[in-house]
Short mmCIF file of C-alpha atoms in Angstrom, two decimals:
data_model
loop_
_atom_site.label_atom_id
_atom_site.label_comp_id
_atom_site.label_asym_id
_atom_site.label_seq_id
_atom_site.Cartn_x
_atom_site.Cartn_y
_atom_site.Cartn_z
CA UNK A 1 34.03 7.55 -23.57
CA UNK A 2 31.77 6.16 -20.84
CA UNK A 3 28.89 3.91 -21.77
CA UNK A 4 26.30 3.01 -19.21
CA UNK A 5 22.78 1.82 -18.56
CA UNK A 6 20.74 4.01 -16.27
CA UNK A 7 17.68 3.04 -14.30
CA UNK A 8 15.67 5.44 -12.19
CA UNK A 9 14.47 3.85 -8.98
CA UNK A 10 11.00 5.01 -8.09
CA UNK A 11 10.28 6.34 -4.62
CA UNK A 12 8.02 4.50 -2.20
CA UNK A 13 5.93 7.67 -1.95
CA UNK A 14 4.71 7.97 -5.56
CA UNK A 15 2.89 11.22 -4.85
CA UNK A 16 6.10 12.97 -3.79
CA UNK A 17 7.14 15.15 -6.72
CA UNK A 18 10.61 16.10 -5.33
CA UNK A 19 11.50 12.42 -4.96
CA UNK A 20 10.83 11.74 -8.67
CA UNK A 21 13.13 14.56 -9.71
CA UNK A 22 15.91 13.73 -7.27
CA UNK A 23 18.95 12.86 -9.39
CA UNK A 24 20.58 11.15 -6.43
CA UNK A 25 18.25 8.22 -7.04
CA UNK A 26 19.78 7.54 -10.49
CA UNK A 27 21.86 4.39 -10.72
CA UNK A 28 24.42 3.94 -13.47
CA UNK A 29 25.67 0.55 -14.56
CA UNK A 30 29.05 0.87 -16.23
CA UNK A 31 30.02 -1.46 -19.07
CA UNK A 32 33.49 -2.82 -18.29
CA UNK A 33 35.99 -1.64 -20.88
CA UNK A 34 37.03 -5.16 -21.86
CA UNK A 35 33.37 -5.99 -22.58
CA UNK A 36 33.21 -3.37 -25.33
CA UNK A 37 34.13 -3.71 -28.99
CA UNK A 38 37.11 -1.44 -29.82
CA UNK A 39 35.43 -0.45 -33.10
CA UNK A 40 31.78 0.18 -32.20
CA UNK A 41 32.34 0.74 -28.45
CA UNK A 42 29.16 -1.27 -27.88
CA UNK A 43 28.78 -4.35 -25.70
CA UNK A 44 30.29 -7.38 -27.42
CA UNK A 45 27.59 -9.73 -28.67
CA UNK A 46 29.69 -12.18 -30.65
CA UNK A 47 33.32 -11.68 -29.57
CA UNK A 48 35.97 -13.04 -31.93
CA UNK A 49 39.75 -12.79 -31.66
CA UNK A 50 42.10 -12.02 -34.53
CA UNK A 51 45.64 -13.30 -35.05
CA UNK A 52 46.92 -10.14 -33.28
CA UNK A 53 45.18 -11.20 -30.06
CA UNK A 54 42.65 -8.35 -30.07
CA UNK A 55 38.97 -9.20 -29.63
CA UNK A 56 36.21 -7.50 -31.60
CA UNK A 57 32.51 -7.98 -32.23
CA UNK A 58 32.20 -10.25 -35.27
CA UNK A 59 29.89 -7.91 -37.18
CA UNK A 60 32.16 -4.89 -36.66
CA UNK A 61 35.41 -6.58 -37.67
CA UNK A 62 33.79 -8.23 -40.70
CA UNK A 63 32.57 -4.84 -41.88
CA UNK A 64 36.10 -3.49 -41.36
CA UNK A 65 37.71 -6.26 -43.41
CA UNK A 66 35.05 -6.18 -46.15
CA UNK A 67 35.78 -2.46 -46.58
CA UNK A 68 39.23 -3.43 -47.85
CA UNK A 69 41.25 -2.97 -44.66
CA UNK A 70 44.00 -5.52 -44.04
CA UNK A 71 45.24 -4.33 -40.67
CA UNK A 72 44.17 -4.76 -37.07
CA UNK A 73 42.23 -1.59 -36.09
CA UNK A 74 43.84 -1.41 -32.63
CA UNK A 75 47.46 -2.45 -33.25
CA UNK A 76 47.61 -1.41 -36.93
CA UNK A 77 49.50 -4.63 -37.66
CA UNK A 78 49.02 -6.26 -41.05
CA UNK A 79 46.81 -9.31 -40.62
CA UNK A 80 48.54 -12.50 -41.74
CA UNK A 81 45.21 -14.29 -41.46
CA UNK A 82 41.60 -13.11 -41.47
CA UNK A 83 40.47 -16.05 -39.34
CA UNK A 84 38.13 -15.04 -36.52
CA UNK A 85 38.30 -17.32 -33.49
CA UNK A 86 35.22 -17.19 -31.20
CA UNK A 87 36.14 -16.01 -27.70
CA UNK A 88 33.80 -18.26 -25.73
CA UNK A 89 35.32 -17.43 -22.36
CA UNK A 90 34.76 -13.69 -22.78
CA UNK A 91 31.24 -14.24 -24.13
CA UNK A 92 30.30 -16.29 -21.07
CA UNK A 93 31.71 -13.60 -18.78
CA UNK A 94 29.60 -10.98 -20.57
CA UNK A 95 26.49 -13.15 -20.31
CA UNK A 96 27.09 -13.66 -16.56
CA UNK A 97 27.51 -9.90 -16.14
CA UNK A 98 24.23 -9.29 -18.00
CA UNK A 99 22.39 -11.75 -15.73
CA UNK A 100 23.93 -10.14 -12.63
CA UNK A 101 22.67 -6.72 -13.71
CA UNK A 102 19.27 -7.86 -14.94
CA UNK A 103 17.54 -5.78 -12.27
CA UNK A 104 18.85 -2.66 -13.99
CA UNK A 105 17.11 -3.54 -17.25
CA UNK A 106 20.05 -5.26 -18.94
CA UNK A 107 19.10 -8.19 -21.17
CA UNK A 108 21.31 -11.23 -21.50
CA UNK A 109 22.94 -11.43 -24.93
CA UNK A 110 21.96 -14.63 -26.74
CA UNK A 111 24.57 -17.24 -27.56
CA UNK A 112 25.45 -16.53 -31.22
CA UNK A 113 25.15 -19.18 -33.86
CA UNK A 114 28.35 -20.27 -35.54
CA UNK A 115 28.43 -18.68 -39.04
CA UNK A 116 28.22 -21.07 -41.94
CA UNK A 117 31.50 -21.81 -43.71
CA UNK A 118 32.15 -22.07 -47.42
CA UNK A 119 33.01 -25.74 -46.97
CA UNK A 120 29.57 -26.43 -45.47
CA UNK A 121 27.83 -24.60 -48.32
CA UNK A 122 29.84 -26.43 -50.97
CA UNK A 123 28.99 -29.70 -49.24
CA UNK A 124 25.27 -28.93 -49.38
CA UNK A 125 25.56 -27.92 -53.05
CA UNK A 126 27.26 -31.24 -53.88
CA UNK A 127 24.49 -33.17 -52.14
CA UNK A 128 21.83 -31.17 -54.04
CA UNK A 129 23.54 -32.02 -57.33
CA UNK A 130 23.58 -35.73 -56.44
CA UNK A 131 19.92 -35.67 -55.34
CA UNK A 132 18.99 -33.86 -58.57
CA UNK A 133 20.66 -36.51 -60.72
CA UNK A 134 18.82 -39.20 -58.75
CA UNK A 135 15.50 -37.35 -59.06
CA UNK A 136 15.14 -37.29 -55.26
CA UNK A 137 13.00 -34.18 -54.77
CA UNK A 138 12.40 -34.88 -51.06
CA UNK A 139 16.11 -34.77 -50.34
CA UNK A 140 16.42 -31.60 -52.43
CA UNK A 141 13.62 -29.95 -50.43
CA UNK A 142 15.41 -30.80 -47.18
CA UNK A 143 18.71 -29.33 -48.40
CA UNK A 144 17.12 -26.18 -49.85
CA UNK A 145 15.40 -25.55 -46.52
CA UNK A 146 18.78 -25.85 -44.83
CA UNK A 147 20.12 -23.13 -47.14
CA UNK A 148 17.05 -20.99 -46.39
CA UNK A 149 17.63 -21.37 -42.65
CA UNK A 150 21.26 -20.27 -43.05
CA UNK A 151 20.14 -17.18 -44.94
CA UNK A 152 17.69 -16.21 -42.21
CA UNK A 153 20.39 -16.33 -39.53
CA UNK A 154 22.55 -13.50 -40.85
CA UNK A 155 23.58 -11.41 -43.84
CA UNK A 156 27.03 -12.94 -43.53
CA UNK A 157 25.58 -16.38 -44.15
CA UNK A 158 23.74 -15.06 -47.21
CA UNK A 159 26.94 -13.67 -48.67
CA UNK A 160 28.74 -16.94 -48.04
CA UNK A 161 25.96 -18.93 -49.72
CA UNK A 162 25.85 -16.62 -52.75
CA UNK A 163 29.64 -16.48 -53.17
CA UNK A 164 29.79 -20.28 -53.18
CA UNK A 165 27.82 -20.51 -56.44
CA UNK A 166 24.67 -21.87 -54.83
CA UNK A 167 22.44 -19.91 -57.20
CA UNK A 168 23.76 -21.77 -60.23
CA UNK A 169 23.24 -25.15 -58.53
CA UNK A 170 19.67 -24.29 -57.57
CA UNK A 171 18.94 -22.98 -61.09
CA UNK A 172 20.03 -26.31 -62.53
CA UNK A 173 17.87 -28.21 -60.02
CA UNK A 174 14.91 -25.96 -60.82
CA UNK A 175 15.22 -26.63 -64.54
CA UNK A 176 15.68 -30.39 -64.05
CA UNK A 177 12.51 -30.88 -62.03
CA UNK A 178 10.45 -28.28 -63.92
CA UNK A 179 11.22 -30.14 -67.15
CA UNK A 180 9.82 -33.38 -65.71
CA UNK A 181 6.54 -32.24 -64.10
CA UNK A 182 5.57 -28.95 -62.47
CA UNK A 183 2.58 -30.32 -60.56
CA UNK A 184 4.49 -33.35 -59.27
CA UNK A 185 7.46 -31.34 -57.97
CA UNK A 186 5.73 -28.07 -57.13
CA UNK A 187 6.81 -28.25 -53.47
CA UNK A 188 10.50 -28.29 -54.38
CA UNK A 189 10.11 -25.69 -57.12
CA UNK A 190 8.38 -23.28 -54.74
CA UNK A 191 11.10 -23.83 -52.12
CA UNK A 192 13.81 -22.97 -54.65
CA UNK A 193 11.91 -19.86 -55.71
CA UNK A 194 11.82 -18.74 -52.07
CA UNK A 195 15.63 -18.47 -51.89
CA UNK A 196 16.47 -17.45 -55.48
CA UNK A 197 15.56 -13.72 -55.04
CA UNK A 198 18.61 -13.14 -52.82
CA UNK A 199 20.92 -15.28 -54.99
CA UNK A 200 21.26 -12.66 -57.73
CA UNK A 201 23.24 -11.76 -59.69
CA UNK A 202 23.62 -15.30 -61.01
CA UNK A 203 26.42 -16.36 -63.31
CA UNK A 204 25.82 -16.85 -67.01
CA UNK A 205 25.12 -20.56 -66.52
CA UNK A 206 22.54 -19.87 -63.82
CA UNK A 207 20.84 -17.23 -65.97
CA UNK A 208 20.77 -19.65 -68.86
CA UNK A 209 19.09 -22.35 -66.76
CA UNK A 210 16.47 -20.02 -65.28
CA UNK A 211 15.96 -18.30 -68.63
CA UNK A 212 15.10 -21.53 -70.42
CA UNK A 213 11.58 -22.02 -71.75
CA UNK A 214 10.88 -24.82 -69.25
CA UNK A 215 11.96 -22.71 -66.25
CA UNK A 216 10.06 -19.62 -67.40
CA UNK A 217 6.93 -21.70 -68.07
CA UNK A 218 7.16 -23.11 -64.56
CA UNK A 219 7.46 -19.62 -63.06
CA UNK A 220 4.43 -18.41 -64.97
CA UNK A 221 2.48 -21.49 -63.78
CA UNK A 222 3.39 -20.69 -60.15
CA UNK A 223 2.56 -17.02 -60.73
CA UNK A 224 -0.93 -18.04 -61.84
CA UNK A 225 -1.57 -20.88 -59.38
CA UNK A 226 0.71 -20.38 -56.38
CA UNK A 227 -0.05 -18.81 -53.01
CA UNK A 228 0.77 -15.17 -52.23
CA UNK A 229 4.31 -15.87 -51.01
CA UNK A 230 5.16 -17.99 -54.06
CA UNK A 231 3.79 -15.36 -56.45
CA UNK A 232 5.82 -12.66 -54.75
CA UNK A 233 8.98 -14.73 -55.13
CA UNK A 234 8.26 -15.37 -58.82
CA UNK A 235 7.87 -11.69 -59.71
CA UNK A 236 11.08 -10.92 -57.81
CA UNK A 237 12.97 -13.55 -59.80
CA UNK A 238 11.47 -12.41 -63.12
CA UNK A 239 12.40 -8.81 -62.36
CA UNK A 240 16.02 -9.78 -61.71
CA UNK A 241 16.22 -12.03 -64.77
CA UNK A 242 14.83 -9.40 -67.13
CA UNK A 243 17.14 -6.73 -65.74
CA UNK A 244 20.13 -8.97 -66.48
CA UNK A 245 19.02 -10.24 -69.89
CA UNK A 246 16.56 -8.24 -72.00
CA UNK A 247 16.55 -11.01 -74.61
CA UNK A 248 14.42 -13.13 -72.30
CA UNK A 249 11.44 -10.87 -73.08
CA UNK A 250 10.77 -12.65 -76.38
CA UNK A 251 10.84 -16.08 -74.66
CA UNK A 252 8.57 -14.88 -71.89
CA UNK A 253 6.15 -13.33 -74.39
CA UNK A 254 5.49 -16.75 -75.91
CA UNK A 255 4.22 -18.16 -72.61
CA UNK A 256 0.45 -17.90 -72.30
CA UNK A 257 -0.91 -15.93 -69.37
CA UNK A 258 2.22 -13.99 -68.36
CA UNK A 259 0.66 -10.56 -69.01
CA UNK A 260 -2.52 -11.41 -67.10
CA UNK A 261 -0.53 -12.81 -64.16
CA UNK A 262 1.68 -9.71 -63.83
CA UNK A 263 -1.28 -7.33 -64.02
CA UNK A 264 -3.11 -9.39 -61.39
CA UNK A 265 -0.23 -8.84 -58.95
CA UNK A 266 -0.78 -5.09 -59.37
CA UNK A 267 -4.58 -5.19 -59.37
CA UNK A 268 -4.71 -7.47 -56.30
CA UNK A 269 -1.65 -6.29 -54.32
CA UNK A 270 0.31 -8.81 -52.30
CA UNK A 271 2.70 -6.26 -50.79
CA UNK A 272 4.52 -3.11 -51.98
CA UNK A 273 7.62 -5.12 -52.84
CA UNK A 274 5.66 -7.44 -55.14
CA UNK A 275 3.89 -4.51 -56.80
CA UNK A 276 7.19 -2.79 -57.55
CA UNK A 277 8.71 -6.02 -58.86
CA UNK A 278 5.75 -6.59 -61.17
CA UNK A 279 5.89 -3.02 -62.49
CA UNK A 280 9.62 -3.39 -63.11
CA UNK A 281 9.11 -6.65 -64.99
CA UNK A 282 6.41 -5.03 -67.14
CA UNK A 283 8.71 -2.06 -67.81
CA UNK A 284 11.36 -4.39 -69.22
CA UNK A 285 8.77 -6.33 -71.22
CA UNK A 286 7.42 -3.26 -73.03
CA UNK A 287 10.89 -1.85 -73.70
CA UNK A 288 11.89 -2.06 -77.39
CA UNK A 289 12.11 -5.69 -78.53
CA UNK A 290 10.55 -7.97 -81.12
CA UNK A 291 7.61 -8.70 -78.85
CA UNK A 292 7.21 -5.31 -77.15
CA UNK A 293 4.47 -4.00 -79.47
CA UNK A 294 2.34 -7.11 -79.00
CA UNK A 295 2.91 -7.12 -75.25
CA UNK A 296 2.08 -3.44 -74.93
CA UNK A 297 -1.21 -3.95 -76.78
CA UNK A 298 -2.07 -6.81 -74.44
CA UNK A 299 -1.30 -4.76 -71.33
CA UNK A 300 -3.50 -1.95 -72.67
CA UNK A 301 -6.34 -4.43 -73.25
CA UNK A 302 -6.00 -5.57 -69.66
CA UNK A 303 -6.65 -2.02 -68.42
CA UNK A 304 -3.13 -1.30 -67.21
CA UNK A 305 -3.34 2.44 -68.04
CA UNK A 306 -6.32 3.01 -65.74
CA UNK A 307 -4.74 0.80 -63.10
CA UNK A 308 -1.51 2.80 -63.14
CA UNK A 309 -3.26 6.18 -62.87
CA UNK A 310 -5.15 4.90 -59.84
CA UNK A 311 -1.93 3.66 -58.26
CA UNK A 312 -0.20 7.00 -58.85
CA UNK A 313 -2.75 8.92 -56.78
CA UNK A 314 -1.20 7.99 -53.45
CA UNK A 315 1.65 5.54 -54.10
CA UNK A 316 5.00 5.85 -52.35
CA UNK A 317 8.18 6.98 -54.13
CA UNK A 318 9.48 3.64 -55.46
CA UNK A 319 6.09 2.57 -56.78
CA UNK A 320 5.49 6.00 -58.38
CA UNK A 321 8.80 5.89 -60.25
CA UNK A 322 8.10 2.44 -61.66
CA UNK A 323 4.47 3.21 -62.50
CA UNK A 324 5.46 6.39 -64.36
CA UNK A 325 8.12 4.43 -66.24
CA UNK A 326 5.55 1.86 -67.35
CA UNK A 327 3.07 4.59 -68.37
CA UNK A 328 5.77 6.30 -70.42
CA UNK A 329 6.56 3.01 -72.16
CA UNK A 330 2.91 2.29 -72.89
CA UNK A 331 2.46 5.74 -74.42
CA UNK A 332 4.99 4.83 -77.12
CA UNK A 333 2.12 2.97 -78.76
CA UNK A 334 -0.98 4.47 -80.33
CA UNK A 335 -3.26 2.17 -78.32
CA UNK A 336 -1.60 3.26 -75.11
CA UNK A 337 -1.96 6.95 -75.91
CA UNK A 338 -5.62 6.51 -76.82
CA UNK A 339 -6.30 4.94 -73.43
CA UNK A 340 -4.37 7.73 -71.71
CA UNK A 341 -6.42 10.37 -73.59
CA UNK A 342 -9.65 8.76 -72.39
CA UNK A 343 -8.62 8.71 -68.72
CA UNK A 344 -9.54 11.90 -66.87
CA UNK A 345 -6.78 11.33 -64.30
CA UNK A 346 -3.89 11.18 -66.77
CA UNK A 347 -3.05 14.87 -67.17
CA UNK A 348 -3.64 15.94 -63.53
CA UNK A 349 -1.54 13.03 -62.27
CA UNK A 350 1.35 13.68 -64.67
CA UNK A 351 1.47 17.35 -63.75
CA UNK A 352 1.13 16.66 -60.05
CA UNK A 353 4.03 14.18 -59.97
CA UNK A 354 6.50 16.57 -61.62
CA UNK A 355 9.08 17.90 -59.14
CA UNK A 356 7.39 16.09 -56.24
CA UNK A 357 8.75 12.55 -56.25
CA UNK A 358 12.27 12.34 -57.66
CA UNK A 359 14.33 13.35 -60.67
CA UNK A 360 13.64 10.08 -62.49
CA UNK A 361 9.90 10.36 -61.78
CA UNK A 362 9.90 13.91 -63.18
CA UNK A 363 11.67 12.74 -66.33
CA UNK A 364 9.16 9.94 -66.89
CA UNK A 365 6.25 12.35 -66.33
CA UNK A 366 7.67 14.89 -68.81
CA UNK A 367 8.35 12.18 -71.41
CA UNK A 368 4.80 10.87 -71.11
CA UNK A 369 3.31 14.35 -71.36
CA UNK A 370 5.47 15.06 -74.41
CA UNK A 371 4.37 11.85 -76.14
CA UNK A 372 0.71 12.63 -75.52
CA UNK A 373 0.86 16.27 -76.57
CA UNK A 374 3.02 15.97 -79.68
CA UNK A 375 0.77 13.23 -81.09
CA UNK A 376 -2.51 14.85 -80.04
CA UNK A 377 -3.12 16.60 -83.38
CA UNK A 378 -3.03 13.28 -85.20
CA UNK A 379 -4.91 11.17 -82.66
CA UNK A 380 -7.15 13.64 -80.81
CA UNK A 381 -10.39 15.09 -82.13
CA UNK A 382 -8.52 18.05 -83.61
CA UNK A 383 -9.74 20.75 -81.21
CA UNK A 384 -6.61 20.70 -79.07
CA UNK A 385 -8.41 19.04 -76.17
CA UNK A 386 -5.29 17.33 -74.83
CA UNK A 387 -3.29 20.57 -74.79
CA UNK A 388 -6.17 22.43 -73.18
CA UNK A 389 -6.50 19.76 -70.50
CA UNK A 390 -2.76 19.91 -69.79
CA UNK A 391 -2.88 23.71 -69.51
CA UNK A 392 -5.86 23.56 -67.17
CA UNK A 393 -3.94 21.07 -65.02
CA UNK A 394 -1.10 23.56 -64.55
CA UNK A 395 1.44 21.96 -66.89
CA UNK A 396 2.63 25.33 -68.24
CA UNK A 397 3.68 26.64 -64.82
CA UNK A 398 5.27 23.36 -63.77
CA UNK A 399 7.38 23.21 -66.94
CA UNK A 400 8.57 26.78 -66.45
CA UNK A 401 9.68 25.93 -62.92
CA UNK A 402 11.40 22.77 -64.16
CA UNK A 403 13.32 24.78 -66.73
CA UNK A 404 14.41 27.20 -64.01
CA UNK A 405 15.59 24.60 -61.47
CA UNK A 406 17.46 22.67 -64.15
CA UNK A 407 17.12 19.33 -65.87
CA UNK A 408 19.02 17.09 -68.26
CA UNK A 409 19.54 18.20 -71.86
CA UNK A 410 17.28 15.46 -73.24
CA UNK A 411 14.42 16.50 -70.95
CA UNK A 412 15.09 20.21 -71.56
CA UNK A 413 14.43 19.69 -75.27
CA UNK A 414 11.08 18.08 -74.51
CA UNK A 415 10.18 20.82 -72.01
CA UNK A 416 11.01 23.49 -74.58
CA UNK A 417 8.90 21.80 -77.25
CA UNK A 418 5.98 21.42 -74.84
CA UNK A 419 6.15 25.09 -73.84
CA UNK A 420 5.97 26.12 -77.50
CA UNK A 421 2.97 23.85 -78.07
CA UNK A 422 1.22 25.26 -75.01
CA UNK A 423 1.93 28.84 -76.00
CA UNK A 424 0.44 28.28 -79.46
CA UNK A 425 -2.62 26.70 -77.89
CA UNK A 426 -2.99 29.59 -75.43
CA UNK A 427 -3.08 32.01 -78.32
CA UNK A 428 -6.08 30.12 -79.71
CA UNK A 429 -7.86 29.56 -76.43
CA UNK A 430 -8.96 31.54 -73.40
CA UNK A 431 -8.84 28.49 -71.17
CA UNK A 432 -6.04 29.84 -68.98
CA UNK A 433 -5.03 33.05 -67.31
CA UNK A 434 -3.44 35.39 -69.84
CA UNK A 435 -0.86 36.48 -67.26
CA UNK A 436 1.02 33.20 -67.84
CA UNK A 437 3.58 34.03 -70.47
CA UNK A 438 7.17 33.44 -71.43
CA UNK A 439 8.14 36.86 -70.05
CA UNK A 440 8.28 35.12 -66.67
CA UNK A 441 11.01 32.86 -67.93
CA UNK A 442 14.34 34.38 -66.81
CA UNK A 443 16.40 32.77 -69.51
CA UNK A 444 15.53 32.12 -73.14
CA UNK A 445 14.84 28.60 -74.27
#
């Protein structure tokens, strides 16, 4: 395989069309074979040599080893050691070659930073623990920023930091200073929150520290009073915590202002990532628990149903899935269904999102529609308005298609029940075209 850089040299006579198309003016710059990684065949950017004497690009050989391979890709010898020794001489030769061929559009590869080692990370963690015991928040800030800088350099550094148990150490530091005074140590607390999102999953001890009442109260305080970046980090941490431990919902529910803060992140978007994290956190909070009914009522009071329907109009896939999940959870409660009945967008949006976003989005949409329709006789005005609205929105046709293309057994039962409800309503109403009937269904339900 030949890899090259090509640069077309323009003719002095720019108006000469034949000169521009003359392939003889093409100049190819060949990459010397020994400058290429044997795995990726690309120019070596960070050459490292294994115990077998073969040099690879660090990123390529790390990916090879992390995939479970224990042999040298070129020689097929079993590696006695996974140590990767930087090949500085070869790197300098490659950089000189890049500079020499700069006129052909070749950029000089930057000198790579030395990856952080586990010993360095453990050393920083020990110093953070000492500074925490001494109450030295300035020193802690300095060390946390060092960890943040390592994480920004490469994904390899992030993995090394996480695998060294740094998350547990930072969780303990967070709890220690949050328990003393949030306002006094807010700088350190915000710095820790900026690195915690990529520290998950934490160990049990780390989860316990972050899931304490003092830590959760501090996060809610930052969520209400912090800047945009800090608030984004908080919702990311809360999302991860709740996904790991559903029991934290009851603790979080006791903290004043959590519902308002999460809804504010959705109503006044920071970024798509923060919106999705907030929706996910709300989804876990309204899932069955001791506090879910009270939390759901509060979210309904805050106008979350209307907010979600507005979001669903033009949201991207990830946001749609989470928003539909939250709407489905809210409609488990009578208050939630009443708000959904009142909103003119509810039925059209639910029908529109079926079969258009993803399988999970379709399931959430069907579940929500089922909850609204099966309870409509008890909660509606008795004239079948909800069923009529669903039929006018095209729900009947969409459900028939869904049954034809296939769905899970749990969803199929709900689809079948909905179709029966709609058919009964159609017999009482002339709101839809009479040509829509079960005779178009190829298989019985």
